[in-house]
């Protein structure tokens, strides 16, 4: 399963702003905004649907900080 | 008064915390390893600065789940005094013992210098900061509540006590350098009082900061 963690829109992201400025200088002035998050690839044994509630709990407790971040879980199509 | 200085893998301000507290009349500090569980016989706990777990994932995110933290949380919830300095403050926020979070400094640089902070009495102290993620953040509602309840312990200011943007080393909301919880037994601050306790190093303002934090504890006052 894949987890994407992003800063909440209310949080200032100066790293994203620095990258936006760099992109504009590198020939892409059309870039209005960049926000930088995290991407986690998690390999699990067992049934993803059964594990998902516990994974959500871990996303809230560890993998993201709900004060400043949002997260989404993306299930893989197949799992062996 | 007996202090526990918790050591996590990657803590590096533990020795300074121990020395600073041992230098205070009536206070004695001992190390407690993060895998220990017992905090019996301690009157106060210090979570020192450093890079616990390498700051992996987020600063303090993994230290929060160290075995000792269950005891720290129980101790704090029972009213025991807990001070988190720098990484310790980050761990307290990740544990939700304090509200808000500490983010990457707005200017994206590690800030290592002397700054000034003002406390609720208007006293100004010179303290060093050394952090890459010192920018205190909370939503407007939480910030308003912190101010309403007098939970802002320290604010970045100029040498004469004026709170200005220039005096803010990391972009922290409302120049907040340190806060406490509603019950006033859990304290967190980004500056390092333990680095300002040695006359030979030219700054002992940290002693007064520590003294004011703990002076209401009977064991401290009795010594």
PDB file of C-alpha atoms in Angstrom:
ATOM      1  CA  UNK A   1       0.000   0.000   0.000  1.00  0.00           C
ATOM      2  CA  UNK A   2       1.120   3.526  -0.577  1.00  0.00           C
ATOM      3  CA  UNK A   3       0.705   6.418   1.830  1.00  0.00           C
ATOM      4  CA  UNK A   4       1.006  10.034   0.777  1.00  0.00           C
ATOM      5  CA  UNK A   5       1.507  12.645   3.499  1.00  0.00           C
ATOM      6  CA  UNK A   6       1.068  16.313   2.619  1.00  0.00           C
ATOM      7  CA  UNK A   7       1.259  19.526   4.636  1.00  0.00           C
ATOM      8  CA  UNK A   8      -2.148  20.986   5.479  1.00  0.00           C
ATOM      9  CA  UNK A   9      -3.043  23.927   3.283  1.00  0.00           C
ATOM     10  CA  UNK A  10      -2.986  26.254   6.314  1.00  0.00           C
ATOM     11  CA  UNK A  11       0.672  25.441   6.973  1.00  0.00           C
ATOM     12  CA  UNK A  12       3.365  27.614   5.419  1.00  0.00           C
ATOM     13  CA  UNK A  13       5.640  25.460   3.249  1.00  0.00           C
ATOM     14  CA  UNK A  14       8.827  27.476   2.682  1.00  0.00           C
ATOM     15  CA  UNK A  15      10.566  24.467   1.187  1.00  0.00           C
ATOM     16  CA  UNK A  16       7.845  24.286  -1.453  1.00  0.00           C
ATOM     17  CA  UNK A  17       8.175  28.017  -2.066  1.00  0.00           C
ATOM     18  CA  UNK A  18      11.938  27.674  -2.571  1.00  0.00           C
ATOM     19  CA  UNK A  19      11.378  24.857  -5.070  1.00  0.00           C
ATOM     20  CA  UNK A  20       8.713  26.885  -6.871  1.00  0.00           C
ATOM     21  CA  UNK A  21      11.161  29.776  -7.254  1.00  0.00           C
ATOM     22  CA  UNK A  22      13.820  27.408  -8.576  1.00  0.00           C
ATOM     23  CA  UNK A  23      11.380  25.928 -11.101  1.00  0.00           C
ATOM     24  CA  UNK A  24      10.417  29.406 -12.292  1.00  0.00           C
ATOM     25  CA  UNK A  25      14.093  30.239 -12.771  1.00  0.00           C
ATOM     26  CA  UNK A  26      14.631  27.009 -14.672  1.00  0.00           C
ATOM     27  CA  UNK A  27      12.271  27.905 -17.472  1.00  0.00           C
ATOM     28  CA  UNK A  28       8.841  27.226 -16.037  1.00  0.00           C
ATOM     29  CA  UNK A  29       7.416  30.593 -14.955  1.00  0.00           C
ATOM     30  CA  UNK A  30       3.945  29.106 -15.129  1.00  0.00           C
ATOM     31  CA  UNK A  31       4.487  27.282 -11.799  1.00  0.00           C
ATOM     32  CA  UNK A  32       2.255  28.997  -9.266  1.00  0.00           C
ATOM     33  CA  UNK A  33       2.757  26.794  -6.251  1.00  0.00           C
ATOM     34  CA  UNK A  34       4.672  23.765  -5.038  1.00  0.00           C
ATOM     35  CA  UNK A  35       3.918  21.892  -1.853  1.00  0.00           C
ATOM     36  CA  UNK A  36       6.148  19.057  -0.733  1.00  0.00           C
ATOM     37  CA  UNK A  37       5.033  15.970   1.110  1.00  0.00           C
ATOM     38  CA  UNK A  38       6.143  12.408   1.741  1.00  0.00           C
ATOM     39  CA  UNK A  39       5.491   9.178  -0.046  1.00  0.00           C
ATOM     40  CA  UNK A  40       5.714   5.830   1.742  1.00  0.00           C
ATOM     41  CA  UNK A  41       5.617   2.392   0.174  1.00  0.00           C
ATOM     42  CA  UNK A  42       4.477  -0.215   2.672  1.00  0.00           C
ATOM     43  CA  UNK A  43       4.570  -3.940   1.973  1.00  0.00           C
ATOM     44  CA  UNK A  44       2.201  -5.956   4.111  1.00  0.00           C
ATOM     45  CA  UNK A  45       1.421  -9.626   4.613  1.00  0.00           C
ATOM     46  CA  UNK A  46      -2.252 -10.385   4.574  1.00  0.00           C
ATOM     47  CA  UNK A  47      -5.430  -8.868   3.293  1.00  0.00           C
ATOM     48  CA  UNK A  48      -5.225  -5.142   2.630  1.00  0.00           C
ATOM     49  CA  UNK A  49      -8.909  -4.527   3.290  1.00  0.00           C
ATOM     50  CA  UNK A  50      -8.628  -6.204   6.709  1.00  0.00           C
ATOM     51  CA  UNK A  51      -5.482  -4.288   7.589  1.00  0.00           C
ATOM     52  CA  UNK A  52      -6.677  -0.899   6.388  1.00  0.00           C
ATOM     53  CA  UNK A  53      -8.355   0.279   9.622  1.00  0.00           C
ATOM     54  CA  UNK A  54      -5.155  -0.397  11.600  1.00  0.00           C
ATOM     55  CA  UNK A  55      -3.084   1.266   8.920  1.00  0.00           C
ATOM     56  CA  UNK A  56      -5.306   4.345   9.203  1.00  0.00           C
ATOM     57  CA  UNK A  57      -4.627   4.414  12.945  1.00  0.00           C
ATOM     58  CA  UNK A  58      -0.895   4.217  12.330  1.00  0.00           C
ATOM     59  CA  UNK A  59      -1.184   6.968   9.728  1.00  0.00           C
ATOM     60  CA  UNK A  60      -2.781   9.187  12.363  1.00  0.00           C
ATOM     61  CA  UNK A  61      -0.417   8.221  15.198  1.00  0.00           C
ATOM     62  CA  UNK A  62       2.945   7.863  13.505  1.00  0.00           C
ATOM     63  CA  UNK A  63       3.144   8.295   9.768  1.00  0.00           C
ATOM     64  CA  UNK A  64       1.532  11.743   9.782  1.00  0.00           C
ATOM     65  CA  UNK A  65       1.086  14.484  12.354  1.00  0.00           C
ATOM     66  CA  UNK A  66      -2.601  15.452  12.081  1.00  0.00           C
ATOM     67  CA  UNK A  67      -1.829  18.910  13.506  1.00  0.00           C
ATOM     68  CA  UNK A  68       0.094  19.838  10.381  1.00  0.00           C
ATOM     69  CA  UNK A  69      -0.432  17.085   7.798  1.00  0.00           C
ATOM     70  CA  UNK A  70      -3.079  15.217   5.832  1.00  0.00           C
ATOM     71  CA  UNK A  71      -2.618  11.691   4.553  1.00  0.00           C
ATOM     72  CA  UNK A  72      -4.129   9.390   1.967  1.00  0.00           C
ATOM     73  CA  UNK A  73      -3.807   5.644   1.620  1.00  0.00           C
ATOM     74  CA  UNK A  74      -3.682   4.229  -1.875  1.00  0.00           C
ATOM     75  CA  UNK A  75      -4.243   0.496  -2.133  1.00  0.00           C
ATOM     76  CA  UNK A  76      -2.446  -1.455  -4.759  1.00  0.00           C
ATOM     77  CA  UNK A  77      -4.530  -3.246  -7.323  1.00  0.00           C
ATOM     78  CA  UNK A  78      -3.165  -6.694  -6.569  1.00  0.00           C
ATOM     79  CA  UNK A  79      -1.110  -8.135  -3.768  1.00  0.00           C
ATOM     80  CA  UNK A  80       0.735 -11.416  -3.643  1.00  0.00           C
TER      81      UNK A  80
ATOM     82  CA  UNK B   1      14.427  17.768  44.168  1.00  0.00           C
ATOM     83  CA  UNK B   2      15.096  14.792  41.907  1.00  0.00           C
ATOM     84  CA  UNK B   3      15.098  15.257  38.151  1.00  0.00           C
ATOM     85  CA  UNK B   4      15.131  12.507  35.533  1.00  0.00           C
ATOM     86  CA  UNK B   5      16.908  13.425  32.283  1.00  0.00           C
ATOM     87  CA  UNK B   6      15.610  11.032  29.648  1.00  0.00           C
ATOM     88  CA  UNK B   7      18.113   9.752  27.092  1.00  0.00           C
ATOM     89  CA  UNK B   8      16.826   8.718  23.684  1.00  0.00           C
ATOM     90  CA  UNK B   9      19.092   7.360  20.975  1.00  0.00           C
ATOM     91  CA  UNK B  10      20.304  10.583  19.383  1.00  0.00           C
ATOM     92  CA  UNK B  11      19.741  12.886  22.365  1.00  0.00           C
ATOM     93  CA  UNK B  12      22.853  15.056  22.700  1.00  0.00           C
ATOM     94  CA  UNK B  13      21.940  17.727  25.256  1.00  0.00           C
ATOM     95  CA  UNK B  14      21.479  15.248  28.077  1.00  0.00           C
ATOM     96  CA  UNK B  15      24.874  15.965  29.639  1.00  0.00           C
ATOM     97  CA  UNK B  16      24.303  19.713  29.621  1.00  0.00           C
ATOM     98  CA  UNK B  17      20.858  19.220  31.182  1.00  0.00           C
ATOM     99  CA  UNK B  18      22.302  16.996  33.900  1.00  0.00           C
ATOM    100  CA  UNK B  19      25.104  19.445  34.664  1.00  0.00           C
ATOM    101  CA  UNK B  20      22.801  22.474  34.624  1.00  0.00           C
ATOM    102  CA  UNK B  21      20.322  20.887  37.030  1.00  0.00           C
ATOM    103  CA  UNK B  22      23.025  19.553  39.318  1.00  0.00           C
ATOM    104  CA  UNK B  23      24.338  23.098  39.501  1.00  0.00           C
ATOM    105  CA  UNK B  24      21.066  24.318  40.994  1.00  0.00           C
ATOM    106  CA  UNK B  25      20.984  24.282  44.776  1.00  0.00           C
ATOM    107  CA  UNK B  26      18.698  21.522  45.990  1.00  0.00           C
ATOM    108  CA  UNK B  27      18.300  19.806  42.630  1.00  0.00           C
ATOM    109  CA  UNK B  28      19.855  16.522  41.555  1.00  0.00           C
ATOM    110  CA  UNK B  29      19.546  14.972  38.130  1.00  0.00           C
ATOM    111  CA  UNK B  30      19.986  11.382  36.961  1.00  0.00           C
ATOM    112  CA  UNK B  31      19.822   9.849  33.529  1.00  0.00           C
ATOM    113  CA  UNK B  32      16.948   7.547  32.612  1.00  0.00           C
ATOM    114  CA  UNK B  33      17.331   5.434  29.477  1.00  0.00           C
ATOM    115  CA  UNK B  34      14.428   5.524  27.030  1.00  0.00           C
ATOM    116  CA  UNK B  35      13.816   1.780  27.346  1.00  0.00           C
ATOM    117  CA  UNK B  36      13.371   1.958  31.118  1.00  0.00           C
ATOM    118  CA  UNK B  37       9.827   2.091  32.372  1.00  0.00           C
ATOM    119  CA  UNK B  38      10.052   3.403  35.902  1.00  0.00           C
ATOM    120  CA  UNK B  39      10.040   7.030  36.947  1.00  0.00           C
ATOM    121  CA  UNK B  40       9.429   6.304  40.627  1.00  0.00           C
ATOM    122  CA  UNK B  41      11.045   8.676  43.104  1.00  0.00           C
ATOM    123  CA  UNK B  42      11.481  11.506  40.616  1.00  0.00           C
ATOM    124  CA  UNK B  43       9.954  14.927  41.176  1.00  0.00           C
ATOM    125  CA  UNK B  44      10.432  16.223  37.643  1.00  0.00           C
ATOM    126  CA  UNK B  45      11.386  15.029  34.186  1.00  0.00           C
ATOM    127  CA  UNK B  46      13.469  16.687  31.503  1.00  0.00           C
ATOM    128  CA  UNK B  47      13.371  15.676  27.842  1.00  0.00           C
ATOM    129  CA  UNK B  48      16.651  17.077  26.475  1.00  0.00           C
ATOM    130  CA  UNK B  49      17.559  18.392  23.056  1.00  0.00           C
ATOM    131  CA  UNK B  50      19.240  16.507  20.270  1.00  0.00           C
ATOM    132  CA  UNK B  51      18.276  14.417  17.281  1.00  0.00           C
ATOM    133  CA  UNK B  52      16.356  11.501  18.735  1.00  0.00           C
ATOM    134  CA  UNK B  53      16.078   8.722  16.140  1.00  0.00           C
ATOM    135  CA  UNK B  54      17.915  10.958  13.714  1.00  0.00           C
ATOM    136  CA  UNK B  55      14.826  13.186  13.368  1.00  0.00           C
ATOM    137  CA  UNK B  56      13.583  10.437  11.051  1.00  0.00           C
ATOM    138  CA  UNK B  57      10.034  10.862   9.676  1.00  0.00           C
ATOM    139  CA  UNK B  58       9.490  14.018  11.775  1.00  0.00           C
ATOM    140  CA  UNK B  59      11.438  15.380  14.719  1.00  0.00           C
ATOM    141  CA  UNK B  60      10.292  13.589  17.845  1.00  0.00           C
ATOM    142  CA  UNK B  61       7.816  11.387  15.965  1.00  0.00           C
ATOM    143  CA  UNK B  62       9.476   8.094  16.856  1.00  0.00           C
ATOM    144  CA  UNK B  63      10.797   9.045  20.320  1.00  0.00           C
ATOM    145  CA  UNK B  64       7.192   9.663  21.243  1.00  0.00           C
ATOM    146  CA  UNK B  65       6.637   5.892  21.212  1.00  0.00           C
ATOM    147  CA  UNK B  66       9.737   4.919  23.228  1.00  0.00           C
ATOM    148  CA  UNK B  67       8.844   2.706  26.214  1.00  0.00           C
ATOM    149  CA  UNK B  68       9.699   5.430  28.780  1.00  0.00           C
ATOM    150  CA  UNK B  69       7.153   7.785  27.221  1.00  0.00           C
ATOM    151  CA  UNK B  70       4.239   5.777  28.623  1.00  0.00           C
ATOM    152  CA  UNK B  71       5.597   6.575  32.073  1.00  0.00           C
ATOM    153  CA  UNK B  72       6.302  10.194  31.138  1.00  0.00           C
ATOM    154  CA  UNK B  73       2.731  10.616  29.905  1.00  0.00           C
ATOM    155  CA  UNK B  74       1.320   9.015  33.073  1.00  0.00           C
ATOM    156  CA  UNK B  75       3.600  11.185  35.220  1.00  0.00           C
ATOM    157  CA  UNK B  76       2.497  14.320  33.369  1.00  0.00           C
ATOM    158  CA  UNK B  77      -1.190  13.400  33.475  1.00  0.00           C
ATOM    159  CA  UNK B  78      -0.864  12.924  37.248  1.00  0.00           C
ATOM    160  CA  UNK B  79       0.417  16.493  37.496  1.00  0.00           C
ATOM    161  CA  UNK B  80       4.157  15.841  37.586  1.00  0.00           C
ATOM    162  CA  UNK B  81       6.429  18.540  36.139  1.00  0.00           C
ATOM    163  CA  UNK B  82       7.890  17.831  32.717  1.00  0.00           C
ATOM    164  CA  UNK B  83      10.210  20.135  30.764  1.00  0.00           C
ATOM    165  CA  UNK B  84      11.015  19.523  27.093  1.00  0.00           C
ATOM    166  CA  UNK B  85      13.893  21.511  25.596  1.00  0.00           C
ATOM    167  CA  UNK B  86      14.238  21.730  21.822  1.00  0.00           C
ATOM    168  CA  UNK B  87      13.904  18.085  20.648  1.00  0.00           C
ATOM    169  CA  UNK B  88      12.200  17.487  23.999  1.00  0.00           C
ATOM    170  CA  UNK B  89       9.617  20.164  23.123  1.00  0.00           C
ATOM    171  CA  UNK B  90       9.119  18.461  19.750  1.00  0.00           C
ATOM    172  CA  UNK B  91       8.540  15.116  21.508  1.00  0.00           C
ATOM    173  CA  UNK B  92       6.002  16.703  23.879  1.00  0.00           C
ATOM    174  CA  UNK B  93       4.062  18.151  20.927  1.00  0.00           C
ATOM    175  CA  UNK B  94       4.155  14.843  19.016  1.00  0.00           C
ATOM    176  CA  UNK B  95       2.879  13.132  22.188  1.00  0.00           C
ATOM    177  CA  UNK B  96       0.055  15.679  22.388  1.00  0.00           C
ATOM    178  CA  UNK B  97       1.162  16.576  25.910  1.00  0.00           C
ATOM    179  CA  UNK B  98       1.486  20.067  24.472  1.00  0.00           C
ATOM    180  CA  UNK B  99      -0.550  21.535  21.603  1.00  0.00           C
ATOM    181  CA  UNK B 100       0.836  22.571  18.237  1.00  0.00           C
ATOM    182  CA  UNK B 101       3.862  21.374  16.325  1.00  0.00           C
ATOM    183  CA  UNK B 102       7.400  22.483  15.499  1.00  0.00           C
ATOM    184  CA  UNK B 103       8.087  22.959  11.800  1.00  0.00           C
ATOM    185  CA  UNK B 104      11.183  23.556   9.655  1.00  0.00           C
ATOM    186  CA  UNK B 105      12.547  27.062  10.213  1.00  0.00           C
ATOM    187  CA  UNK B 106      10.941  29.459   7.747  1.00  0.00           C
ATOM    188  CA  UNK B 107      14.294  30.494   6.263  1.00  0.00           C
ATOM    189  CA  UNK B 108      15.185  26.811   5.739  1.00  0.00           C
ATOM    190  CA  UNK B 109      18.457  27.131   7.658  1.00  0.00           C
ATOM    191  CA  UNK B 110      19.698  25.652  10.915  1.00  0.00           C
ATOM    192  CA  UNK B 111      19.692  28.548  13.358  1.00  0.00           C
ATOM    193  CA  UNK B 112      22.494  28.483  15.914  1.00  0.00           C
ATOM    194  CA  UNK B 113      22.925  31.750  17.816  1.00  0.00           C
ATOM    195  CA  UNK B 114      22.048  33.727  20.922  1.00  0.00           C
ATOM    196  CA  UNK B 115      18.581  35.230  21.014  1.00  0.00           C
ATOM    197  CA  UNK B 116      16.468  37.000  23.601  1.00  0.00           C
ATOM    198  CA  UNK B 117      13.190  35.827  25.076  1.00  0.00           C
ATOM    199  CA  UNK B 118      10.700  37.531  27.346  1.00  0.00           C
ATOM    200  CA  UNK B 119       8.575  35.744  29.924  1.00  0.00           C
ATOM    201  CA  UNK B 120       5.158  36.584  31.316  1.00  0.00           C
ATOM    202  CA  UNK B 121       6.671  38.842  33.976  1.00  0.00           C
ATOM    203  CA  UNK B 122       8.412  40.891  31.315  1.00  0.00           C
ATOM    204  CA  UNK B 123      11.862  39.584  32.283  1.00  0.00           C
ATOM    205  CA  UNK B 124      14.241  39.277  29.338  1.00  0.00           C
ATOM    206  CA  UNK B 125      16.767  36.440  29.070  1.00  0.00           C
ATOM    207  CA  UNK B 126      19.567  35.788  26.603  1.00  0.00           C
ATOM    208  CA  UNK B 127      19.583  32.130  25.539  1.00  0.00           C
ATOM    209  CA  UNK B 128      21.127  30.182  22.683  1.00  0.00           C
ATOM    210  CA  UNK B 129      18.999  28.439  20.075  1.00  0.00           C
ATOM    211  CA  UNK B 130      20.278  25.614  17.898  1.00  0.00           C
ATOM    212  CA  UNK B 131      17.571  24.143  15.732  1.00  0.00           C
ATOM    213  CA  UNK B 132      16.469  23.410  12.194  1.00  0.00           C
ATOM    214  CA  UNK B 133      12.828  22.775  13.123  1.00  0.00           C
ATOM    215  CA  UNK B 134      11.999  25.436  15.696  1.00  0.00           C
ATOM    216  CA  UNK B 135       9.049  27.148  14.064  1.00  0.00           C
ATOM    217  CA  UNK B 136       6.135  26.744  16.484  1.00  0.00           C
ATOM    218  CA  UNK B 137       2.823  26.303  14.662  1.00  0.00           C
ATOM    219  CA  UNK B 138      -0.747  25.896  15.798  1.00  0.00           C
ATOM    220  CA  UNK B 139      -4.007  26.960  14.176  1.00  0.00           C
ATOM    221  CA  UNK B 140      -5.419  30.381  15.028  1.00  0.00           C
ATOM    222  CA  UNK B 141      -7.978  28.944  17.445  1.00  0.00           C
ATOM    223  CA  UNK B 142      -5.268  27.141  19.422  1.00  0.00           C
ATOM    224  CA  UNK B 143      -2.975  30.176  19.400  1.00  0.00           C
ATOM    225  CA  UNK B 144      -5.777  32.383  20.723  1.00  0.00           C
ATOM    226  CA  UNK B 145      -6.499  29.854  23.481  1.00  0.00           C
ATOM    227  CA  UNK B 146      -2.804  29.688  24.432  1.00  0.00           C
ATOM    228  CA  UNK B 147      -2.714  33.448  24.826  1.00  0.00           C
ATOM    229  CA  UNK B 148      -6.036  33.656  26.619  1.00  0.00           C
ATOM    230  CA  UNK B 149      -4.922  31.026  29.158  1.00  0.00           C
ATOM    231  CA  UNK B 150      -1.440  32.553  29.639  1.00  0.00           C
ATOM    232  CA  UNK B 151       0.152  29.395  28.268  1.00  0.00           C
ATOM    233  CA  UNK B 152       2.816  31.281  26.297  1.00  0.00           C
ATOM    234  CA  UNK B 153       5.855  31.088  28.586  1.00  0.00           C
ATOM    235  CA  UNK B 154       8.486  32.708  26.397  1.00  0.00           C
ATOM    236  CA  UNK B 155       8.398  34.931  23.321  1.00  0.00           C
ATOM    237  CA  UNK B 156      11.328  35.895  21.081  1.00  0.00           C
ATOM    238  CA  UNK B 157      12.184  39.578  21.540  1.00  0.00           C
ATOM    239  CA  UNK B 158      14.955  42.132  21.119  1.00  0.00           C
ATOM    240  CA  UNK B 159      17.492  42.749  23.882  1.00  0.00           C
ATOM    241  CA  UNK B 160      15.227  45.393  25.371  1.00  0.00           C
ATOM    242  CA  UNK B 161      12.178  43.127  25.365  1.00  0.00           C
ATOM    243  CA  UNK B 162      10.337  44.289  22.239  1.00  0.00           C
ATOM    244  CA  UNK B 163       8.621  41.464  20.385  1.00  0.00           C
ATOM    245  CA  UNK B 164       9.456  41.975  16.697  1.00  0.00           C
ATOM    246  CA  UNK B 165       9.685  39.889  13.546  1.00  0.00           C
ATOM    247  CA  UNK B 166      13.420  40.515  13.357  1.00  0.00           C
ATOM    248  CA  UNK B 167      13.889  38.995  16.802  1.00  0.00           C
ATOM    249  CA  UNK B 168      12.184  35.787  15.673  1.00  0.00           C
ATOM    250  CA  UNK B 169      14.885  33.275  14.649  1.00  0.00           C
ATOM    251  CA  UNK B 170      12.629  30.772  12.915  1.00  0.00           C
ATOM    252  CA  UNK B 171       9.250  32.278  11.924  1.00  0.00           C
ATOM    253  CA  UNK B 172       7.393  30.821  14.916  1.00  0.00           C
ATOM    254  CA  UNK B 173       3.751  31.881  15.152  1.00  0.00           C
ATOM    255  CA  UNK B 174       3.378  35.002  17.296  1.00  0.00           C
ATOM    256  CA  UNK B 175       7.086  34.763  18.212  1.00  0.00           C
ATOM    257  CA  UNK B 176       6.335  31.845  20.528  1.00  0.00           C
ATOM    258  CA  UNK B 177       9.500  30.262  21.932  1.00  0.00           C
ATOM    259  CA  UNK B 178       7.980  28.258  24.770  1.00  0.00           C
ATOM    260  CA  UNK B 179       4.571  27.194  26.057  1.00  0.00           C
ATOM    261  CA  UNK B 180       2.957  25.195  28.842  1.00  0.00           C
ATOM    262  CA  UNK B 181      -0.217  23.172  29.121  1.00  0.00           C
ATOM    263  CA  UNK B 182      -3.418  24.467  30.697  1.00  0.00           C
ATOM    264  CA  UNK B 183      -2.589  22.806  34.034  1.00  0.00           C
ATOM    265  CA  UNK B 184       0.891  24.444  33.961  1.00  0.00           C
ATOM    266  CA  UNK B 185       2.882  21.307  34.749  1.00  0.00           C
ATOM    267  CA  UNK B 186       4.201  20.526  31.255  1.00  0.00           C
ATOM    268  CA  UNK B 187       6.623  23.024  29.677  1.00  0.00           C
ATOM    269  CA  UNK B 188       8.259  23.127  26.275  1.00  0.00           C
ATOM    270  CA  UNK B 189      10.781  25.577  24.882  1.00  0.00           C
ATOM    271  CA  UNK B 190      13.010  25.734  21.842  1.00  0.00           C
ATOM    272  CA  UNK B 191      15.900  27.792  23.367  1.00  0.00           C
ATOM    273  CA  UNK B 192      18.458  25.992  25.544  1.00  0.00           C
ATOM    274  CA  UNK B 193      18.525  27.212  29.156  1.00  0.00           C
ATOM    275  CA  UNK B 194      20.936  24.382  30.032  1.00  0.00           C
ATOM    276  CA  UNK B 195      23.515  26.027  27.748  1.00  0.00           C
ATOM    277  CA  UNK B 196      23.360  29.247  29.753  1.00  0.00           C
ATOM    278  CA  UNK B 197      24.164  27.983  33.227  1.00  0.00           C
ATOM    279  CA  UNK B 198      27.952  28.166  33.310  1.00  0.00           C
ATOM    280  CA  UNK B 199      29.724  31.389  34.360  1.00  0.00           C
ATOM    281  CA  UNK B 200      32.858  30.405  32.450  1.00  0.00           C
ATOM    282  CA  UNK B 201      30.851  30.391  29.206  1.00  0.00           C
ATOM    283  CA  UNK B 202      29.655  33.938  29.800  1.00  0.00           C
ATOM    284  CA  UNK B 203      25.909  33.506  30.233  1.00  0.00           C
ATOM    285  CA  UNK B 204      23.985  32.252  33.239  1.00  0.00           C
ATOM    286  CA  UNK B 205      20.517  33.514  32.268  1.00  0.00           C
ATOM    287  CA  UNK B 206      19.451  29.888  31.878  1.00  0.00           C
ATOM    288  CA  UNK B 207      19.681  29.348  35.631  1.00  0.00           C
ATOM    289  CA  UNK B 208      16.997  31.942  36.244  1.00  0.00           C
ATOM    290  CA  UNK B 209      14.782  30.470  33.516  1.00  0.00           C
ATOM    291  CA  UNK B 210      15.021  27.011  35.114  1.00  0.00           C
ATOM    292  CA  UNK B 211      14.580  28.364  38.612  1.00  0.00           C
ATOM    293  CA  UNK B 212      11.392  30.215  37.672  1.00  0.00           C
ATOM    294  CA  UNK B 213       9.959  27.107  35.993  1.00  0.00           C
ATOM    295  CA  UNK B 214      10.380  24.874  39.012  1.00  0.00           C
ATOM    296  CA  UNK B 215      10.257  27.227  41.987  1.00  0.00           C
ATOM    297  CA  UNK B 216       6.614  26.449  42.643  1.00  0.00           C
ATOM    298  CA  UNK B 217       7.482  22.812  43.340  1.00  0.00           C
ATOM    299  CA  UNK B 218       7.618  22.330  47.137  1.00  0.00           C
ATOM    300  CA  UNK B 219      10.694  20.098  46.999  1.00  0.00           C
ATOM    301  CA  UNK B 220      12.560  22.780  45.082  1.00  0.00           C
ATOM    302  CA  UNK B 221      11.542  25.650  47.303  1.00  0.00           C
ATOM    303  CA  UNK B 222      12.411  23.664  50.412  1.00  0.00           C
ATOM    304  CA  UNK B 223      16.059  23.262  49.394  1.00  0.00           C
TER     305      UNK B 223
END
